[in-house]
Short mmCIF file of C-alpha atoms in Angstrom, two decimals:
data_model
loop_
_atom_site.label_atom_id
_atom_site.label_comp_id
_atom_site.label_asym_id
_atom_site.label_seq_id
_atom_site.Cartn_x
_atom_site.Cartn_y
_atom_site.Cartn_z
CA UNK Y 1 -19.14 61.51 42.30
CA UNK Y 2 -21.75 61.46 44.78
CA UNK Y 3 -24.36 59.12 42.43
CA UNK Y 4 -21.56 57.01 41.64
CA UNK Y 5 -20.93 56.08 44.84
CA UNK Y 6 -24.62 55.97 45.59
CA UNK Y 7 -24.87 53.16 42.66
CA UNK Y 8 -21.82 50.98 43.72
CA UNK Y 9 -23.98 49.14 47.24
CA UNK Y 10 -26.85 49.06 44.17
CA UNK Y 11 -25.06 47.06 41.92
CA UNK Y 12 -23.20 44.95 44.36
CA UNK Y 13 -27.29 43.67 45.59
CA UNK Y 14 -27.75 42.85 41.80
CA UNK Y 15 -25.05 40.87 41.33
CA UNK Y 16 -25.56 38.86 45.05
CA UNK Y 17 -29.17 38.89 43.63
CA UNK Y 18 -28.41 37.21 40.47
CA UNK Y 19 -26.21 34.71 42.15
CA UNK Y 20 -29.17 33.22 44.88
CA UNK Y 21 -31.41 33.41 41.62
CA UNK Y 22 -28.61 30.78 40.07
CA UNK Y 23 -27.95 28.70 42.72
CA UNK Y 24 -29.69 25.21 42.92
CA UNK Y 25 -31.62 24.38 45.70
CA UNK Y 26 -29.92 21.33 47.88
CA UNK Y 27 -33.33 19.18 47.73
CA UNK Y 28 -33.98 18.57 43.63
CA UNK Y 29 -37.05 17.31 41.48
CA UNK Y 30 -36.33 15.24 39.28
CA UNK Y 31 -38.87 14.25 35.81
CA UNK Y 32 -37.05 11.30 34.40
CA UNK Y 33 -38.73 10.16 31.39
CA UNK Y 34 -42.35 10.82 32.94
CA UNK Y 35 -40.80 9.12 36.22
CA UNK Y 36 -40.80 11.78 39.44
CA UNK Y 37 -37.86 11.52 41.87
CA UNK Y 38 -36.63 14.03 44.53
CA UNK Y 39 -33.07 13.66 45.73
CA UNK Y 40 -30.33 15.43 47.23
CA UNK Y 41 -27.86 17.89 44.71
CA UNK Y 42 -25.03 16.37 46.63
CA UNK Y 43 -26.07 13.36 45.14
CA UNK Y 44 -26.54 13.84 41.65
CA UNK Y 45 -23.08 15.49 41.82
CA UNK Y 46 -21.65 12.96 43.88
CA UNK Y 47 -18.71 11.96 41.11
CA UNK Y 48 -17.63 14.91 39.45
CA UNK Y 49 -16.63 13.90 35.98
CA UNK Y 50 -20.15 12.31 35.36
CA UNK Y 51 -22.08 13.97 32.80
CA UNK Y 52 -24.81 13.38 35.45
CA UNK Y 53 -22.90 15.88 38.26
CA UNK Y 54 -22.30 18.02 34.91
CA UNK Y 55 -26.02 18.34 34.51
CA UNK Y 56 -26.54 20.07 37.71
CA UNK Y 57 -22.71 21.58 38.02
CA UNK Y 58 -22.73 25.97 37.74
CA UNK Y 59 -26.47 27.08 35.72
CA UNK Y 60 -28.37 24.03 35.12
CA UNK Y 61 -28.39 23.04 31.84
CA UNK Y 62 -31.79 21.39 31.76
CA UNK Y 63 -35.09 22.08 30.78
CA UNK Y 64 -38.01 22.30 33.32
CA UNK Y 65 -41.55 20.97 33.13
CA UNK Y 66 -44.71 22.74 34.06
CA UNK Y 67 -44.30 21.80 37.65
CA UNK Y 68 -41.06 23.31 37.27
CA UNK Y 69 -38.63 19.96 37.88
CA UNK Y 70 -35.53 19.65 36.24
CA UNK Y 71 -36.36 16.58 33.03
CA UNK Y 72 -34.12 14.40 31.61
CA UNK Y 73 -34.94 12.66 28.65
CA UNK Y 74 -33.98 8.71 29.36
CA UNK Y 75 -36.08 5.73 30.56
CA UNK Y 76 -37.46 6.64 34.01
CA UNK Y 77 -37.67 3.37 35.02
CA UNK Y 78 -34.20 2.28 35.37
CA UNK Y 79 -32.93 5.46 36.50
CA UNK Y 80 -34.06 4.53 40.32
CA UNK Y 81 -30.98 2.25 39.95
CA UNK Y 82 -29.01 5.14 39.45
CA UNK Y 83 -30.06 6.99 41.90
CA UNK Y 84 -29.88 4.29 44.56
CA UNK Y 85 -25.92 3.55 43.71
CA UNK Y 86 -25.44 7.08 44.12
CA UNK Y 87 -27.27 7.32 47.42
CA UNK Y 88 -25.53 4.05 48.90
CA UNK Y 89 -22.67 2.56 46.89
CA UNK Y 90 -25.70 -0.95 46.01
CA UNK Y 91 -24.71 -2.06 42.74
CA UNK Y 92 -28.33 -3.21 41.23
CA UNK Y 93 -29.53 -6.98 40.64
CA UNK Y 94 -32.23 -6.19 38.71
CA UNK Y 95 -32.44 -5.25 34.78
CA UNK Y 96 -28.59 -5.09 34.60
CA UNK Y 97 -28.36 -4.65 30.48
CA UNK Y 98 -31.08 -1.52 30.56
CA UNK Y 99 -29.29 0.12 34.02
CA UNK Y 100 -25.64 -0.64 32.29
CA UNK Y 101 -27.12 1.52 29.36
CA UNK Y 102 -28.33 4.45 31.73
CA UNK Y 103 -24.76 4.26 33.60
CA UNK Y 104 -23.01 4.66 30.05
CA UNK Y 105 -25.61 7.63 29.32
CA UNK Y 106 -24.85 9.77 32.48
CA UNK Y 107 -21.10 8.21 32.57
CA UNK Y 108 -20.56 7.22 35.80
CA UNK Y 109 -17.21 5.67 35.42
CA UNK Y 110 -17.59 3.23 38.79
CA UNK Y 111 -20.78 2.17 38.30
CA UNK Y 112 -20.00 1.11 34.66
CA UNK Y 113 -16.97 -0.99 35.96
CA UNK Y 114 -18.78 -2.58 38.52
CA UNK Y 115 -21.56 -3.74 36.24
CA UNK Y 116 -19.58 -4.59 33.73
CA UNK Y 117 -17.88 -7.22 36.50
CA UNK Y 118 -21.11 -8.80 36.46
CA UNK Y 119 -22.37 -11.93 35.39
CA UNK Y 120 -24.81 -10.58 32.25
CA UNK Y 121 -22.47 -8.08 31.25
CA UNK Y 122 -19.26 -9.50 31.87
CA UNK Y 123 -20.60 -12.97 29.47
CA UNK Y 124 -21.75 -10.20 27.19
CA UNK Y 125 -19.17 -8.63 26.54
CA UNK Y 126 -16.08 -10.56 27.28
CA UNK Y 127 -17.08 -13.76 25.52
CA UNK Y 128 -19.94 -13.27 23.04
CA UNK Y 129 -18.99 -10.18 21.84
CA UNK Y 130 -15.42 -11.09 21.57
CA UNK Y 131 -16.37 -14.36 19.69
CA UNK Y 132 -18.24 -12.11 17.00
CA UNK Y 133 -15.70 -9.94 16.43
CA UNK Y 134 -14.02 -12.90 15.07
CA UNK Y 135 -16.44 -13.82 12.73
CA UNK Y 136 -15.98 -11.65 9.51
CA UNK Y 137 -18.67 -9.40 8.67
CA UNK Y 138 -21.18 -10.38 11.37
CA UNK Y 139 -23.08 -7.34 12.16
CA UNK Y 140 -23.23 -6.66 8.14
CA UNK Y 141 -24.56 -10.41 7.60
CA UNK Y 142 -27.29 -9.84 10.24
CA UNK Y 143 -28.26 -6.22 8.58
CA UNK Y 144 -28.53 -8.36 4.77
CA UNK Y 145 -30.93 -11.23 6.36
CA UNK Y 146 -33.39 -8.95 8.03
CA UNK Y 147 -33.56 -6.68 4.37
CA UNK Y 148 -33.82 -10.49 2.13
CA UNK Y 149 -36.67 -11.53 4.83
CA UNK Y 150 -38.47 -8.13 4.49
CA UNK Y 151 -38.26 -8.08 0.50
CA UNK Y 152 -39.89 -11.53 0.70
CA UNK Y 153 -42.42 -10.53 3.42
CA UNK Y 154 -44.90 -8.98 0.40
CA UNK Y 155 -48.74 -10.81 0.99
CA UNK Y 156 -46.61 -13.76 3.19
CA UNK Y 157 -47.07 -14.57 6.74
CA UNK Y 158 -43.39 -15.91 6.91
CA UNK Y 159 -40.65 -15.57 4.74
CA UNK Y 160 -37.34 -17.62 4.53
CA UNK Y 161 -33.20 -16.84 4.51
CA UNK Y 162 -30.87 -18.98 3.80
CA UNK Y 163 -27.83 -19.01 5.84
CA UNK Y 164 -24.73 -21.01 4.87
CA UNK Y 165 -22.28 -21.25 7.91
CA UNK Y 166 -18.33 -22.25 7.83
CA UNK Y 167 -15.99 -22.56 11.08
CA UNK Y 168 -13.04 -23.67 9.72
CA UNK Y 169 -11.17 -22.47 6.29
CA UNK Y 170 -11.20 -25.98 5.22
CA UNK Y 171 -14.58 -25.49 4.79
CA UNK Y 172 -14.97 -22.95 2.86
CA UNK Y 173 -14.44 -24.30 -0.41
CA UNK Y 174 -16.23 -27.33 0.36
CA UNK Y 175 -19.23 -24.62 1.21
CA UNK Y 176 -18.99 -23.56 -2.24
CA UNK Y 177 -18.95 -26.52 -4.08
CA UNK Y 178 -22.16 -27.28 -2.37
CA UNK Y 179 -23.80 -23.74 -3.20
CA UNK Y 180 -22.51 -24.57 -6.86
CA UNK Y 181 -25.19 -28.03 -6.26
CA UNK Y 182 -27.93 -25.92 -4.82
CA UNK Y 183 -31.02 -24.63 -7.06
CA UNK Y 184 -31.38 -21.39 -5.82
CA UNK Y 185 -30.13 -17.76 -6.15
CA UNK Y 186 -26.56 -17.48 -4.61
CA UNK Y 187 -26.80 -14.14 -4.17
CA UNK Y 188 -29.77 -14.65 -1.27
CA UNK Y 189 -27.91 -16.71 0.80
CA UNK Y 190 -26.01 -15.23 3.81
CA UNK Y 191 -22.45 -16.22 4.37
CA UNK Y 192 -20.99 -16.55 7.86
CA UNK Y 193 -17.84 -17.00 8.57
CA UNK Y 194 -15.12 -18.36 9.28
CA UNK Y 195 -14.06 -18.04 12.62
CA UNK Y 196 -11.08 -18.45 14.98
CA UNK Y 197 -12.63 -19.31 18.56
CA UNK Y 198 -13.98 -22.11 20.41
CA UNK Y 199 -17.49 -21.60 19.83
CA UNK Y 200 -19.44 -24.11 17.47
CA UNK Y 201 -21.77 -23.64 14.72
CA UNK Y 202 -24.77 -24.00 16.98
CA UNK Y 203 -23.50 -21.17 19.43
CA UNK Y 204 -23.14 -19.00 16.31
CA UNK Y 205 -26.36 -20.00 15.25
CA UNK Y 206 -27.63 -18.81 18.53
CA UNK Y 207 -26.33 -15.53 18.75
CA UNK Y 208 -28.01 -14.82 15.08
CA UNK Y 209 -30.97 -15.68 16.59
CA UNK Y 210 -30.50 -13.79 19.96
CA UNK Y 211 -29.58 -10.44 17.71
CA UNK Y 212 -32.15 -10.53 15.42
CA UNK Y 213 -34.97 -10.77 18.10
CA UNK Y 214 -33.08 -8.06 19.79
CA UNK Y 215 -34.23 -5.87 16.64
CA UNK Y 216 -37.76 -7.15 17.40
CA UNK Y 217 -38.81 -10.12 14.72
CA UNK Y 218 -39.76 -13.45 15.77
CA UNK Y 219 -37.29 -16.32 14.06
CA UNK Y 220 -36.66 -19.56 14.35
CA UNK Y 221 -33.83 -21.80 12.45
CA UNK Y 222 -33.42 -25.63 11.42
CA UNK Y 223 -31.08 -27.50 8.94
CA UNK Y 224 -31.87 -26.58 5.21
CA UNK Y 225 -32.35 -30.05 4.17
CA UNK Y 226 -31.66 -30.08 -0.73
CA UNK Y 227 -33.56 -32.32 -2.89
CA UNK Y 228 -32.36 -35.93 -2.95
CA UNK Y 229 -28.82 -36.92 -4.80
CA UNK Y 230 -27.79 -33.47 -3.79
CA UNK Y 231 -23.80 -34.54 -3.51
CA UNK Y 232 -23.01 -32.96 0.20
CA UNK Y 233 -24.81 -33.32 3.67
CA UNK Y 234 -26.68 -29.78 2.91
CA UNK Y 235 -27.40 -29.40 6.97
CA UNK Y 236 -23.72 -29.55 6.96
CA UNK Y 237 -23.30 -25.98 6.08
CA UNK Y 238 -26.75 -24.38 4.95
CA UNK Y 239 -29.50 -23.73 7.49
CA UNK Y 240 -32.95 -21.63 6.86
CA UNK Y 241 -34.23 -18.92 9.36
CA UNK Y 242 -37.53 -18.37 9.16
CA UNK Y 243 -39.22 -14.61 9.92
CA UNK Y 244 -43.08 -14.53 11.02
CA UNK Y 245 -44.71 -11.70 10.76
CA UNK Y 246 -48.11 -12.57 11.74
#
């Protein structure tokens, strides 16, 4: 009885022990992608539900570096935004696509409303990408240009696709009659639409080329103009994007 009760203070120590061991420190080091920040814990936890607060809520669930700092594995650049919305409520000016990215990461519900009230993300997302999602098959269309242009980039500096594009339904078959003229392979040329919204063909046209260079090739487009006697206005419909590689 007596080492029993000479264990009991022993293991109480341990277990007060193992808890200070556990706990975080209230001043944190951050390694952000490569990026070195030092910040409060109160402020990385400041809304609970974030997976940001979750990071540092009970054991940290992070890795350390060999300067022992807690690293996280995003862009270090745009994560000073973060950090300076959580320290004073400042919605950021600055790079708001790449920061509205990092808010969606570490899901910090009030910051992604309040950028997505914005300007950039608001026209983003509210207007072009609800005009697209009325255009059948858009992101698919975009996917089949880039892999035509690459299987015609063999020993070329630039290689050609051949986009026909239709607004109304009206069109359509008026569209096809003219592919029927056209002396080429039907099954290279991309189809786009059509579409129920107020945008034209040339704001279509420029959100092909907007997502496409968003993937990192360098296009440009202009009316596909057929061989004389050809029995429709071919600029009506057809246009030709052009990929440079070099």
């Amino acid at each position: 009885m007596s080492i029993s009760s000479e264990h009991k203070p022993f293991g109480k120590q341990v277990t007060a022990s193992l808890h200070t061991v556990s706990k975080l420190s209230p001043i944190v080091e951050l390694n952000v992608g490569g990026e070195m920040y030092t910040t409060m814990l109160s402020t990385l936890k400041k809304h609970p539900g974030s997976k940001l607060a979750e990071m540092f809520s009970g054991q940290p669930k992070l890795r350390t570096d060999s300067e022992g700092r807690f690293f996280i594995d995003r862009p270090g650049t745009y994560f000073k935004y973060i950090l300076e919305y959580l320290r004073s409520n400042q919605v950021p000016t600055q790079c708001i696509q790449d920061v509205y990215k990092e808010a969606l990461f570490y899901d910090i519900e009030p910051l992604i409303k309040q950028l997505e009230d914005s300007p950039q993300i608001f026209g983003e997302l509210v207007a072009r990408k609800q005009f697209l999602a009325r255009v059948p098959n858009y992101s698919e269309n975009i996917e089949l240009m880039i892999r035509i242009a690459r299987a015609e980039a063999v020993a070329s500096r630039r290689s050609s696709v051949i986009v026909c594009v239709v607004r109304t339904e009206e069109d359509v078959a008026r569209c096809q009659d003219a592919l029927n003229s056209l002396d080429m392979d039907k099954k290279s040329v991309v189809k786009f639409g059509p579409w129920k919204a107020a945008p034209s063909i040339s704001d279509l046209l420029d959100c092909i080329q907007m997502d496409v260079e968003a993937k990192g090739y360098k296009i440009s487009f202009q009316p596909h103009v057929a061989e004389k006697g050809f029995r429709f206005k071919s600029h009506d419909f057809f246009y030709k994007f052009l990929f440079t590689w070099w």
